[in-house]
Coordinates of C-alpha atoms in Angstrom, one line a residue:
M711 CA 98.1 81.0 23.2
E712 CA 99.5 77.9 25.4
T713 CA 100.9 76.2 22.4
V714 CA 102.7 79.3 21.1
T715 CA 104.2 79.7 24.6
K716 CA 105.7 75.9 24.5
Q717 CA 106.9 76.5 20.9
K718 CA 108.8 79.8 22.3
Q719 CA 110.4 77.5 25.4
K720 CA 111.2 74.8 22.8
V721 CA 113.2 77.5 20.6
T722 CA 115.1 78.7 23.8
T723 CA 116.1 75.6 24.8
K724 CA 117.8 74.6 21.6
K725 CA 119.8 77.9 22.0
T726 CA 121.6 76.7 25.0
I727 CA 122.5 73.4 26.0
K728 CA 124.5 71.9 28.9
I729 CA 127.4 70.1 27.7
S730 CA 131.0 69.2 28.8
G731 CA 133.9 71.6 27.7
A732 CA 135.4 68.8 25.6
E733 CA 132.1 68.6 23.7
A734 CA 132.0 72.2 23.2
V735 CA 135.5 72.2 21.6
V736 CA 134.2 69.7 18.9
K737 CA 130.9 71.7 18.6
C738 CA 132.9 75.1 18.0
L739 CA 135.3 73.3 15.3
L740 CA 132.0 72.2 13.5
A741 CA 130.6 75.7 13.7
E742 CA 133.7 77.1 12.1
G743 CA 133.8 74.3 9.4
A744 CA 136.8 72.9 10.8
D745 CA 135.8 69.2 10.1
L746 CA 139.3 68.0 9.3
I747 CA 142.1 68.4 11.9
Y748 CA 145.4 66.9 12.5
G749 CA 146.8 65.7 15.9
Y750 CA 148.2 63.3 18.4
P751 CA 146.4 62.2 21.6
G752 CA 147.9 62.2 25.4
G753 CA 146.5 62.5 28.8
A754 CA 145.7 66.2 29.1
I755 CA 143.8 66.5 25.9
M756 CA 142.2 62.8 26.4
P757 CA 138.4 64.2 27.1
V758 CA 138.3 66.2 23.7
Y759 CA 139.6 62.9 21.9
D760 CA 136.9 61.0 23.6
E761 CA 134.5 63.2 22.0
F762 CA 136.2 63.1 18.7
Y763 CA 135.2 59.3 19.1
K764 CA 131.5 60.1 19.4
Y765 CA 131.4 62.7 16.6
Q766 CA 133.6 60.6 14.1
N767 CA 130.9 60.7 11.4
E768 CA 131.1 64.6 11.4
L769 CA 134.7 65.4 12.2
H770 CA 137.9 63.9 10.7
H771 CA 141.0 63.7 12.5
V772 CA 144.1 62.5 11.2
L773 CA 146.4 60.9 13.4
T774 CA 149.9 62.0 12.3
R775 CA 152.9 60.1 13.6
H776 CA 154.6 63.4 15.6
E777 CA 153.1 66.5 16.7
Q778 CA 155.4 68.4 14.3
G779 CA 154.1 66.4 11.4
A780 CA 150.6 67.5 12.4
I781 CA 151.2 71.3 12.6
H782 CA 152.8 70.9 9.1
A783 CA 150.0 69.0 7.8
A784 CA 147.8 71.8 9.0
Q785 CA 150.0 74.3 7.3
G786 CA 149.7 72.3 3.9
F787 CA 145.9 72.0 4.4
A788 CA 145.4 76.0 4.8
R789 CA 147.7 77.1 2.1
S790 CA 146.1 74.8 -0.6
S791 CA 142.5 75.0 0.5
G792 CA 142.4 78.9 1.8
K793 CA 141.0 77.8 4.9
V794 CA 142.1 77.6 8.4
G795 CA 144.3 74.7 9.5
V796 CA 143.8 72.9 12.8
A797 CA 146.3 71.0 15.0
I798 CA 145.7 69.6 18.2
A799 CA 148.0 68.2 20.6
T800 CA 148.2 67.2 24.6
S801 CA 150.5 69.0 27.1
G802 CA 154.2 69.3 27.8
P803 CA 156.2 67.6 24.7
G804 CA 153.1 67.2 22.9
A805 CA 152.5 71.0 22.7
T806 CA 156.3 72.0 22.5
N807 CA 156.5 69.7 19.5
L808 CA 154.2 72.2 17.8
I809 CA 156.4 75.1 18.2
T810 CA 158.4 74.8 15.1
G811 CA 155.1 74.6 12.9
I812 CA 153.9 77.6 14.7
A813 CA 157.0 79.7 14.1
D814 CA 156.7 78.4 10.6
A815 CA 153.4 79.5 10.1
Q816 CA 153.7 82.7 11.9
I817 CA 156.7 84.0 9.5
D818 CA 154.8 82.6 6.6
S819 CA 151.4 84.1 7.4
T820 CA 149.5 80.7 7.4
P821 CA 146.2 80.7 9.2
I822 CA 146.4 77.8 11.9
V823 CA 144.4 76.9 15.0
C824 CA 146.2 75.0 17.6
I825 CA 144.5 73.5 20.4
T826 CA 146.8 71.9 23.3
G827 CA 145.6 70.3 26.3
Q828 CA 146.9 71.4 29.8
V829 CA 147.0 69.8 33.2
G830 CA 144.4 70.7 35.6
S831 CA 144.0 74.5 36.9
N832 CA 145.0 73.4 40.2
L833 CA 148.3 72.2 39.3
L834 CA 149.4 74.8 37.3
G835 CA 152.7 76.1 38.2
S836 CA 153.6 73.1 40.3
D837 CA 155.6 71.2 37.6
A838 CA 153.1 68.3 37.4
F839 CA 153.8 65.8 35.0
Q840 CA 153.7 66.9 31.3
E841 CA 153.2 70.3 32.5
T842 CA 154.8 73.1 30.2
D843 CA 154.0 76.9 30.0
I844 CA 153.0 76.7 26.4
V845 CA 151.4 80.1 26.5
S846 CA 154.5 81.8 27.4
I847 CA 156.8 79.6 24.9
S848 CA 154.4 80.4 22.1
T849 CA 153.8 84.1 22.8
P850 CA 156.8 85.2 20.3
V851 CA 155.5 83.0 17.4
T852 CA 151.9 83.4 17.5
K853 CA 149.5 86.0 16.4
W854 CA 147.4 85.3 19.7
N855 CA 147.3 82.7 22.3
Y856 CA 145.1 82.2 25.4
Q857 CA 144.9 79.6 28.1
I858 CA 141.2 78.3 29.0
T859 CA 140.8 77.5 32.6
K860 CA 136.8 77.3 32.9
A861 CA 134.5 75.4 30.4
S862 CA 132.5 78.3 30.3
E863 CA 135.2 80.5 28.3
I864 CA 135.5 77.9 25.4
P865 CA 133.0 79.2 23.0
E866 CA 134.0 82.7 23.1
V867 CA 137.7 81.9 23.1
L868 CA 137.6 79.6 20.1
A869 CA 135.3 81.9 18.1
K870 CA 137.9 84.7 18.6
A871 CA 140.8 82.1 17.8
F872 CA 139.3 81.4 14.3
Y873 CA 138.7 85.2 13.6
I874 CA 142.1 86.2 14.7
A875 CA 143.9 83.5 12.4
K876 CA 142.2 84.0 9.3
S877 CA 141.5 87.7 9.4
G878 CA 144.0 90.7 8.2
R879 CA 147.4 89.1 8.0
P880 CA 146.9 85.6 8.7
G881 CA 148.7 83.6 11.5
P882 CA 148.7 81.1 14.1
V883 CA 146.8 81.2 17.3
L884 CA 147.2 78.8 20.0
I885 CA 144.5 78.1 22.8
D886 CA 145.7 76.0 25.8
I887 CA 142.7 74.4 27.7
T888 CA 143.2 72.9 31.2
K889 CA 141.8 69.4 31.8
D890 CA 139.2 70.4 34.4
A891 CA 137.9 72.9 31.9
Q892 CA 137.4 70.0 29.4
F893 CA 135.6 68.0 32.0
G894 CA 133.6 71.0 33.3
E895 CA 129.8 71.7 32.1
L896 CA 128.6 74.9 30.3
D897 CA 125.7 76.1 28.8
F898 CA 126.7 76.0 25.0
K899 CA 125.8 78.6 22.7
Y900 CA 127.9 79.6 19.7
K901 CA 128.4 82.8 18.0
K902 CA 131.1 83.4 15.4
C903 CA 133.3 86.3 16.1
T904 CA 133.2 89.2 13.6
K905 CA 134.6 91.9 15.5
I906 CA 137.5 92.4 18.3
R907 CA 137.6 95.9 20.1
S908 CA 141.3 97.4 19.5
Y909 CA 141.6 94.9 17.0
T910 CA 142.0 96.3 13.5
P911 CA 142.9 93.6 11.0
V912 CA 142.5 95.7 7.7
P913 CA 143.8 99.4 7.8
Q914 CA 141.5 101.8 6.5
I915 CA 142.4 102.9 2.9
D916 CA 143.8 106.2 2.5
M917 CA 142.8 107.2 -1.3
S918 CA 145.4 110.1 -1.4
K919 CA 148.2 107.4 -1.2
I920 CA 146.4 105.4 -3.8
E921 CA 146.3 108.5 -6.2
A922 CA 150.0 109.5 -5.3
A923 CA 150.9 105.9 -6.3
A924 CA 149.0 105.9 -9.2
E925 CA 150.9 109.2 -10.4
L926 CA 154.1 107.8 -9.7
I927 CA 153.7 104.7 -11.7
N928 CA 152.0 107.0 -14.6
K929 CA 155.4 108.5 -14.7
A930 CA 157.7 105.8 -14.7
K931 CA 160.0 104.7 -17.4
K932 CA 161.1 101.7 -15.8
P933 CA 158.6 100.3 -13.3
F934 CA 159.3 96.9 -11.6
V935 CA 156.8 94.9 -9.4
I936 CA 157.7 92.6 -6.9
F937 CA 154.8 90.5 -5.6
G938 CA 154.4 88.2 -2.7
Q939 CA 152.2 85.7 -1.2
G940 CA 149.8 88.6 -0.3
V941 CA 148.5 88.5 -3.7
T942 CA 147.4 84.8 -2.7
L943 CA 146.2 85.5 0.6
G944 CA 144.2 88.3 -0.5
Q945 CA 142.7 86.5 -3.2
A946 CA 143.7 89.2 -5.7
E947 CA 145.3 87.3 -8.3
E948 CA 143.0 88.5 -11.0
E949 CA 143.0 92.1 -9.8
F950 CA 146.8 91.9 -9.9
K951 CA 147.3 90.4 -13.3
A952 CA 144.7 93.2 -14.7
F953 CA 146.9 95.8 -12.9
I954 CA 150.3 94.9 -14.5
E955 CA 148.8 94.1 -18.0
K956 CA 147.1 97.5 -18.0
A957 CA 150.4 99.6 -17.3
E958 CA 152.7 96.4 -19.0
I959 CA 155.1 96.6 -15.7
P960 CA 157.7 93.4 -15.4
S961 CA 156.7 91.6 -12.4
A962 CA 159.0 89.2 -10.5
S963 CA 157.8 86.8 -7.5
T964 CA 159.2 86.2 -4.3
L965 CA 159.6 82.7 -3.1
L966 CA 156.1 82.3 -1.6
G967 CA 154.5 84.5 -4.3
L968 CA 155.2 82.0 -6.9
S969 CA 152.1 80.7 -8.6
A970 CA 150.0 83.8 -7.9
L971 CA 150.8 84.8 -11.3
P972 CA 151.3 82.0 -14.3
T973 CA 154.9 81.0 -14.9
K974 CA 154.4 81.5 -18.6
H975 CA 152.8 84.8 -18.3
N976 CA 154.8 87.4 -20.6
L977 CA 155.1 89.8 -17.7
N978 CA 156.3 87.2 -15.2
V979 CA 160.3 87.7 -15.5
G980 CA 161.1 85.2 -12.7
M981 CA 161.9 85.0 -9.1
V982 CA 164.0 87.4 -7.1
G983 CA 166.3 86.3 -4.1
M984 CA 169.4 84.6 -3.0
H985 CA 169.0 82.0 -5.7
G986 CA 166.3 84.1 -7.8
H987 CA 166.4 84.6 -11.4
Y988 CA 169.4 86.9 -12.9
A989 CA 167.3 89.4 -14.7
P990 CA 165.0 90.6 -11.8
N991 CA 167.9 90.6 -9.5
V992 CA 169.9 92.9 -11.5
M993 CA 167.0 95.1 -12.5
T994 CA 166.0 95.8 -9.2
N995 CA 169.0 98.3 -8.9
E996 CA 168.1 99.8 -12.3
C997 CA 164.5 100.5 -12.0
D998 CA 162.9 104.2 -11.4
V999 CA 159.7 102.9 -9.4
L1000 CA 159.7 99.7 -7.3
I1001 CA 156.3 98.5 -6.6
A1002 CA 156.1 95.8 -3.7
I1003 CA 153.0 93.9 -3.5
G1004 CA 152.0 91.7 -0.6
M1005 CA 155.6 91.0 0.4
R1006 CA 158.0 91.9 3.3
F1007 CA 161.6 92.7 1.9
D1008 CA 163.0 89.8 3.3
D1009 CA 167.0 89.6 3.8
R1010 CA 166.9 86.8 1.1
V1011 CA 165.3 89.1 -1.5
T1012 CA 167.1 92.3 -0.6
G1013 CA 170.8 91.3 0.0
N1014 CA 172.7 94.1 1.2
L1015 CA 170.2 96.8 2.4
E1016 CA 172.6 99.7 2.0
T1017 CA 172.7 99.1 -1.9
Y1018 CA 169.1 97.8 -2.3
A1019 CA 167.1 100.0 -4.9
K1020 CA 168.6 103.1 -4.0
Q1021 CA 167.7 104.7 -7.2
A1022 CA 164.2 103.8 -7.2
K1023 CA 160.9 105.2 -5.7
I1024 CA 159.4 102.4 -3.5
I1025 CA 155.5 101.9 -3.4
H1026 CA 154.6 99.4 -0.9
F1027 CA 151.3 97.5 -0.9
D1028 CA 150.5 95.9 2.3
I1029 CA 147.9 94.8 4.8
D1030 CA 150.3 94.9 7.9
L1031 CA 151.5 98.3 9.1
A1032 CA 154.5 96.7 10.9
E1033 CA 156.1 95.8 7.2
I1034 CA 156.3 99.5 6.3
D1035 CA 159.7 100.7 6.5
K1036 CA 160.8 97.8 8.7
N1037 CA 163.8 97.0 6.1
V1038 CA 163.3 99.3 3.2
K1039 CA 162.4 102.9 3.5
T1040 CA 159.0 103.2 1.4
D1041 CA 158.1 106.6 -0.4
I1042 CA 154.4 105.7 -0.6
A1043 CA 152.8 102.8 1.6
V1044 CA 149.4 102.1 0.3
M1045 CA 147.9 100.3 3.2
G1046 CA 144.6 97.8 3.1
D1047 CA 143.1 94.6 1.7
V1048 CA 145.3 94.2 -1.7
K1049 CA 142.0 93.0 -3.5
D1050 CA 140.7 96.3 -2.6
T1051 CA 143.5 98.5 -3.1
L1052 CA 144.4 97.2 -6.3
S1053 CA 140.8 97.6 -7.6
L1054 CA 140.8 101.1 -6.9
I1055 CA 144.3 101.8 -8.2
F1056 CA 143.4 100.2 -11.6
P1057 CA 141.2 103.1 -13.0
L1058 CA 143.7 105.6 -12.3
I1059 CA 146.6 103.9 -13.9
N1060 CA 147.2 104.6 -17.7
K1061 CA 147.5 101.9 -20.2
N1062 CA 151.1 102.0 -21.1
T1063 CA 153.6 100.0 -22.7
H1064 CA 157.3 99.3 -21.7
Q1065 CA 158.7 97.2 -24.3
T1066 CA 162.4 98.4 -24.2
W1067 CA 162.5 98.2 -20.5
L1068 CA 160.8 94.6 -20.7
Q1069 CA 163.5 93.6 -23.4
K1070 CA 166.3 94.2 -21.2
F1071 CA 164.7 91.7 -18.7
K1072 CA 164.4 89.0 -21.5
D1073 CA 168.0 89.8 -22.8
L1074 CA 169.4 89.2 -19.5
Y1075 CA 167.1 86.0 -19.3
K1076 CA 169.0 84.8 -22.3
V1077 CA 172.5 85.4 -20.5
E1078 CA 171.2 83.3 -17.6
F1079 CA 169.8 80.6 -19.9
D1080 CA 173.1 80.5 -21.8
E1081 CA 175.4 80.5 -18.6
V1082 CA 173.3 78.3 -16.3
I1083 CA 169.9 77.0 -17.6
K1084 CA 171.0 75.5 -20.9
A1085 CA 173.8 73.1 -18.8
Q1086 CA 171.2 72.1 -16.1
L1087 CA 168.8 71.1 -18.3
N1088 CA 170.9 69.4 -21.2
S1089 CA 173.7 67.8 -18.7
T1090 CA 176.2 65.3 -20.2
S1091 CA 177.5 64.6 -17.0
Q1092 CA 177.0 61.1 -15.6
G1093 CA 174.7 62.1 -13.0
I1094 CA 171.0 63.3 -13.3
T1095 CA 170.7 67.3 -12.4
M1096 CA 167.8 68.5 -10.3
A1097 CA 166.7 70.7 -13.0
E1098 CA 166.1 67.7 -15.3
V1099 CA 164.3 66.2 -12.9
I1100 CA 161.6 69.1 -12.3
E1101 CA 161.6 69.5 -16.3
V1102 CA 160.4 66.2 -16.8
L1103 CA 157.9 66.7 -14.2
N1104 CA 156.7 69.9 -15.9
N1105 CA 155.9 67.7 -19.0
E1106 CA 154.2 65.0 -17.0
T1107 CA 152.0 67.3 -15.1
K1108 CA 151.6 70.3 -17.6
G1109 CA 152.1 72.8 -14.7
E1110 CA 148.9 71.7 -13.2
A1111 CA 150.2 70.1 -10.1
I1112 CA 150.5 71.5 -6.4
I1113 CA 154.4 71.2 -5.7
V1114 CA 155.1 70.9 -2.0
S1115 CA 159.0 71.5 -1.6
D1116 CA 161.1 71.1 1.3
V1117 CA 164.3 73.4 2.1
G1118 CA 167.5 73.0 0.4
Q1119 CA 169.0 72.7 -2.8
H1120 CA 165.9 71.1 -4.2
Q1121 CA 163.7 73.9 -2.8
M1122 CA 165.5 76.4 -4.9
I1123 CA 165.7 74.3 -8.1
A1124 CA 162.0 73.4 -7.8
S1125 CA 161.2 77.3 -7.3
R1126 CA 163.3 78.4 -10.3
F1127 CA 162.3 75.5 -12.8
A1128 CA 158.7 74.4 -12.0
N1129 CA 155.7 75.8 -14.1
F1130 CA 152.9 76.8 -12.6
K1131 CA 149.5 77.5 -14.2
E1132 CA 147.2 77.9 -11.1
T1133 CA 147.2 79.9 -7.9
K1134 CA 148.0 78.1 -4.6
S1135 CA 150.2 75.8 -6.6
K1136 CA 153.7 76.4 -4.8
I1137 CA 153.9 75.5 -1.1
T1138 CA 157.0 75.6 0.7
S1139 CA 158.7 76.7 3.9
G1140 CA 159.9 80.2 3.0
G1141 CA 160.7 82.4 6.1
L1142 CA 161.6 79.9 8.6
G1143 CA 163.2 77.4 6.2
T1144 CA 162.0 74.3 8.0
M1145 CA 163.5 70.8 6.9
G1146 CA 161.0 68.3 7.3
F1147 CA 158.2 70.3 6.3
A1148 CA 157.3 68.9 2.7
L1149 CA 156.0 65.2 3.7
P1150 CA 153.6 66.3 6.2
A1151 CA 152.5 69.4 4.4
S1152 CA 151.7 67.4 1.2
I1153 CA 149.5 65.3 2.9
G1154 CA 147.5 68.2 4.3
A1155 CA 147.9 70.1 1.0
K1156 CA 146.5 67.0 -0.8
M1157 CA 143.3 66.8 1.6
G1158 CA 142.9 70.6 1.2
A1159 CA 142.7 70.2 -2.6
P1160 CA 141.7 66.4 -3.3
N1161 CA 141.3 67.0 -6.9
R1162 CA 144.6 68.3 -7.6
E1163 CA 147.9 66.5 -8.3
V1164 CA 150.2 67.0 -5.2
V1165 CA 153.8 66.0 -5.7
A1166 CA 156.3 66.4 -2.6
I1167 CA 159.6 67.4 -3.7
I1168 CA 162.2 66.6 -0.9
G1169 CA 166.1 66.1 -0.4
D1170 CA 167.6 62.9 1.5
G1171 CA 168.4 65.1 4.3
S1172 CA 164.9 66.7 4.7
F1173 CA 163.0 63.4 4.1
Q1174 CA 164.7 61.9 7.2
M1175 CA 163.5 64.8 9.2
N1176 CA 159.8 63.6 9.2
I1177 CA 160.1 60.4 7.7
Q1178 CA 157.6 58.6 10.1
E1179 CA 154.9 60.6 8.4
L1180 CA 155.0 57.9 5.8
G1181 CA 152.8 56.0 8.4
T1182 CA 150.2 58.9 7.9
V1183 CA 150.4 58.2 4.3
L1184 CA 149.6 54.4 5.1
Q1185 CA 146.9 54.9 7.4
T1186 CA 144.9 57.8 5.6
K1187 CA 145.5 56.4 2.2
V1188 CA 146.1 60.1 0.8
P1189 CA 147.6 59.5 -2.8
V1190 CA 150.6 62.1 -2.5
K1191 CA 153.4 61.7 -4.8
I1192 CA 156.6 61.8 -2.9
L1193 CA 159.7 62.6 -5.1
V1194 CA 163.1 62.5 -3.2
L1195 CA 166.2 64.1 -4.9
N1196 CA 168.9 62.0 -3.2
N1197 CA 172.4 63.5 -3.4
E1198 CA 173.9 61.8 -0.4
F1199 CA 174.6 65.2 1.0
L1200 CA 172.8 68.1 2.9
G1201 CA 173.4 70.0 -0.6
M1202 CA 172.8 73.7 0.3
V1203 CA 175.3 73.5 3.2
R1204 CA 177.6 71.5 1.5
Q1205 CA 177.4 74.0 -1.6
W1206 CA 178.3 76.8 0.9
Q1207 CA 181.1 75.0 2.3
E1208 CA 182.7 74.5 -1.1
M1209 CA 182.1 77.9 -2.0
F1210 CA 183.5 79.8 1.2
F1211 CA 184.9 77.1 3.5
D1212 CA 187.4 75.5 0.8
R1213 CA 185.4 72.3 0.7
R1214 CA 185.7 71.4 4.1
Y1215 CA 182.5 69.2 3.9
A1216 CA 181.9 69.2 7.8
S1217 CA 178.9 66.8 8.8
T1218 CA 177.2 67.2 5.6
V1219 CA 177.9 63.7 4.0
M1220 CA 174.9 61.5 4.2
T1221 CA 174.9 57.9 4.7
N1222 CA 171.5 56.8 3.9
P1223 CA 169.1 54.0 4.3
D1224 CA 167.4 52.0 1.6
F1225 CA 164.5 54.6 1.0
V1226 CA 162.7 52.6 -1.3
K1227 CA 162.6 49.5 1.4
I1228 CA 161.1 52.0 4.1
A1229 CA 158.4 53.4 1.6
E1230 CA 157.7 49.7 0.8
G1231 CA 157.6 48.6 4.5
Y1232 CA 154.6 51.4 4.6
S1233 CA 153.0 49.8 1.8
I1234 CA 153.9 52.6 -0.4
K1235 CA 154.4 51.8 -4.2
A1236 CA 158.3 52.8 -4.8
D1237 CA 160.9 53.1 -7.4
R1238 CA 164.3 54.3 -7.8
V1239 CA 166.0 55.9 -11.0
S1240 CA 169.6 56.5 -11.3
K1241 CA 170.2 56.7 -15.0
R1242 CA 168.7 59.4 -17.3
E1243 CA 167.2 57.1 -19.9
N1244 CA 164.7 55.7 -17.2
L1245 CA 163.6 59.2 -15.6
T1246 CA 160.9 60.1 -18.0
D1247 CA 159.0 56.7 -17.6
A1248 CA 159.3 56.5 -14.0
I1249 CA 158.3 60.1 -13.4
A1250 CA 155.1 59.2 -15.5
K1251 CA 154.3 56.1 -14.0
M1252 CA 154.6 58.0 -10.6
I1253 CA 152.1 60.8 -11.9
A1254 CA 149.9 57.9 -13.2
S1255 CA 149.3 56.0 -10.0
K1256 CA 145.9 56.5 -8.6
E1257 CA 147.6 55.7 -5.0
S1258 CA 150.4 57.3 -3.0
Y1259 CA 153.9 56.6 -4.8
F1260 CA 157.5 57.2 -3.7
L1261 CA 160.3 57.9 -6.3
E1262 CA 163.8 58.2 -5.3
V1263 CA 166.0 60.0 -8.1
N1264 CA 169.8 59.4 -7.6
V1265 CA 171.1 62.9 -8.7
E1266 CA 174.4 64.3 -9.2
K1267 CA 176.2 64.6 -5.9
E1268 CA 178.1 68.0 -6.1
G1269 CA 175.4 70.0 -8.0
N1270 CA 175.4 73.6 -7.1
V1271 CA 172.5 75.9 -7.4
F1272 CA 173.1 79.2 -9.2
P1273 CA 172.6 82.2 -10.1
M1274 CA 173.4 83.0 -6.3
I1275 CA 173.8 86.1 -4.3
P1276 CA 176.2 85.6 -1.5
T1277 CA 175.2 86.6 2.0
G1278 CA 175.8 90.5 2.4
A1279 CA 176.3 91.1 -1.4
T1280 CA 174.2 93.4 -3.3
V1281 CA 171.5 92.0 -5.7
S1282 CA 173.6 93.3 -8.6
D1283 CA 176.2 90.9 -7.6
V1284 CA 174.7 87.9 -8.9
R1285 CA 177.0 85.0 -9.5
L1286 CA 176.3 82.8 -12.5
K1287 CA 178.8 80.3 -11.6

């Protein structure tokens, strides 16, 4: 009897142990499976970093060269792995340097937990050294944030942080921890969060809406699907493919939806948007039923809302009620997890064929091919086109690589021309359009999917936004491939200046350093291509490398991205030249 009592006492002791708040942070991360984090140390977060040192066999911390690099790397990790990314920084400038990435994660629905150090609670509001009210600053761009001032709060708050970041529509969460809370002690006990009162991440499914949507789809003569990243976030790729195949519905992707459906799928008619494909943009204003799945009707997709799909009935599948009727008036809103709603609507959808309708997309693709694509892929000009580079990359990677693109002309060309066979293969900054995203994001993406080839496609302007993250590549030895398309311009801004400002190239000409020497200075193998005849061999060599590799391709200086929908124009007013 006495032995049993002692055993019970031993079990009870194991459930709660007295540790510091800093150690509690580490134990919470490990309990959530977050054993890979990105960050930069500083005074207010030093107690946590001291625990990182003690737990370095269990937890891997990646020292980036800037806090913005840390948050973008965490985004890349989250996007390629499907897990929650973690970034950590100190107070003041360390915390504020995370804000751009947090805003990026918010608008692109990326699950991130950010942990920032803060001055001691007795100094809050005193303008102490490196004190910044990061909770107030980050409130508009986080899904949730909270400031911890007592060590005892840490387990429950961090459990909530991970739950909120990954549940429902994912997004970033920021937890600010005062220094005294990190030093303080608590009886540690961790319980994962599975529910929060008044927070309903997944709305209840209304079967009548699903039935009404199915009836509308079955009656449609010219149905059209636009799918977004919600398909990927909901892990609904197979359900989505079965749905469109059964009803034979032409389907176009948003920028972030790319790779949710293989590029070569016969029902994939391209990408919508300002620099999307000609057919899906034009046919948006000809379909009779427009089915939006996991997308938010961004202005770059819709163009002029006064003329957008006015002839069509709109069905909107989404998990976030805030997106319904926000930009485009919906006839039927199907709320819920898209994996569940597509599964429920599938048996109600009639097997159908829309060959005549689908052929119209193919006919318009031929127009785009003859007017735009052929010239971009088979250029006779002296300069290499960006499209040629992506086409060679397609051949070398067989469409199996993860493409991480930055923001600008190269982003649009990569999105239009890259082939994707697998899901989670296109990672870019969509809604915020953050230059400097790709290099650190590619580091995170490779760590999140170590068995896949990861290629960062970056413009010369974007590359210099976070060029210091080559130091992270050097230190981690992560084998990312960095492909810089150098046109010596801020290309997208220059294109607008050419088209709408009479070629007044105000502050868009770039005088660049020797990128190859810089890469070699970080012990990264590097090469440069200026002639078309050397392009294939150079890209093949880059892809074949087992180590990180930098390749600069000097592309035509004043190449433009077409098709293009000018700002304020309707999606039907697509310019091919």
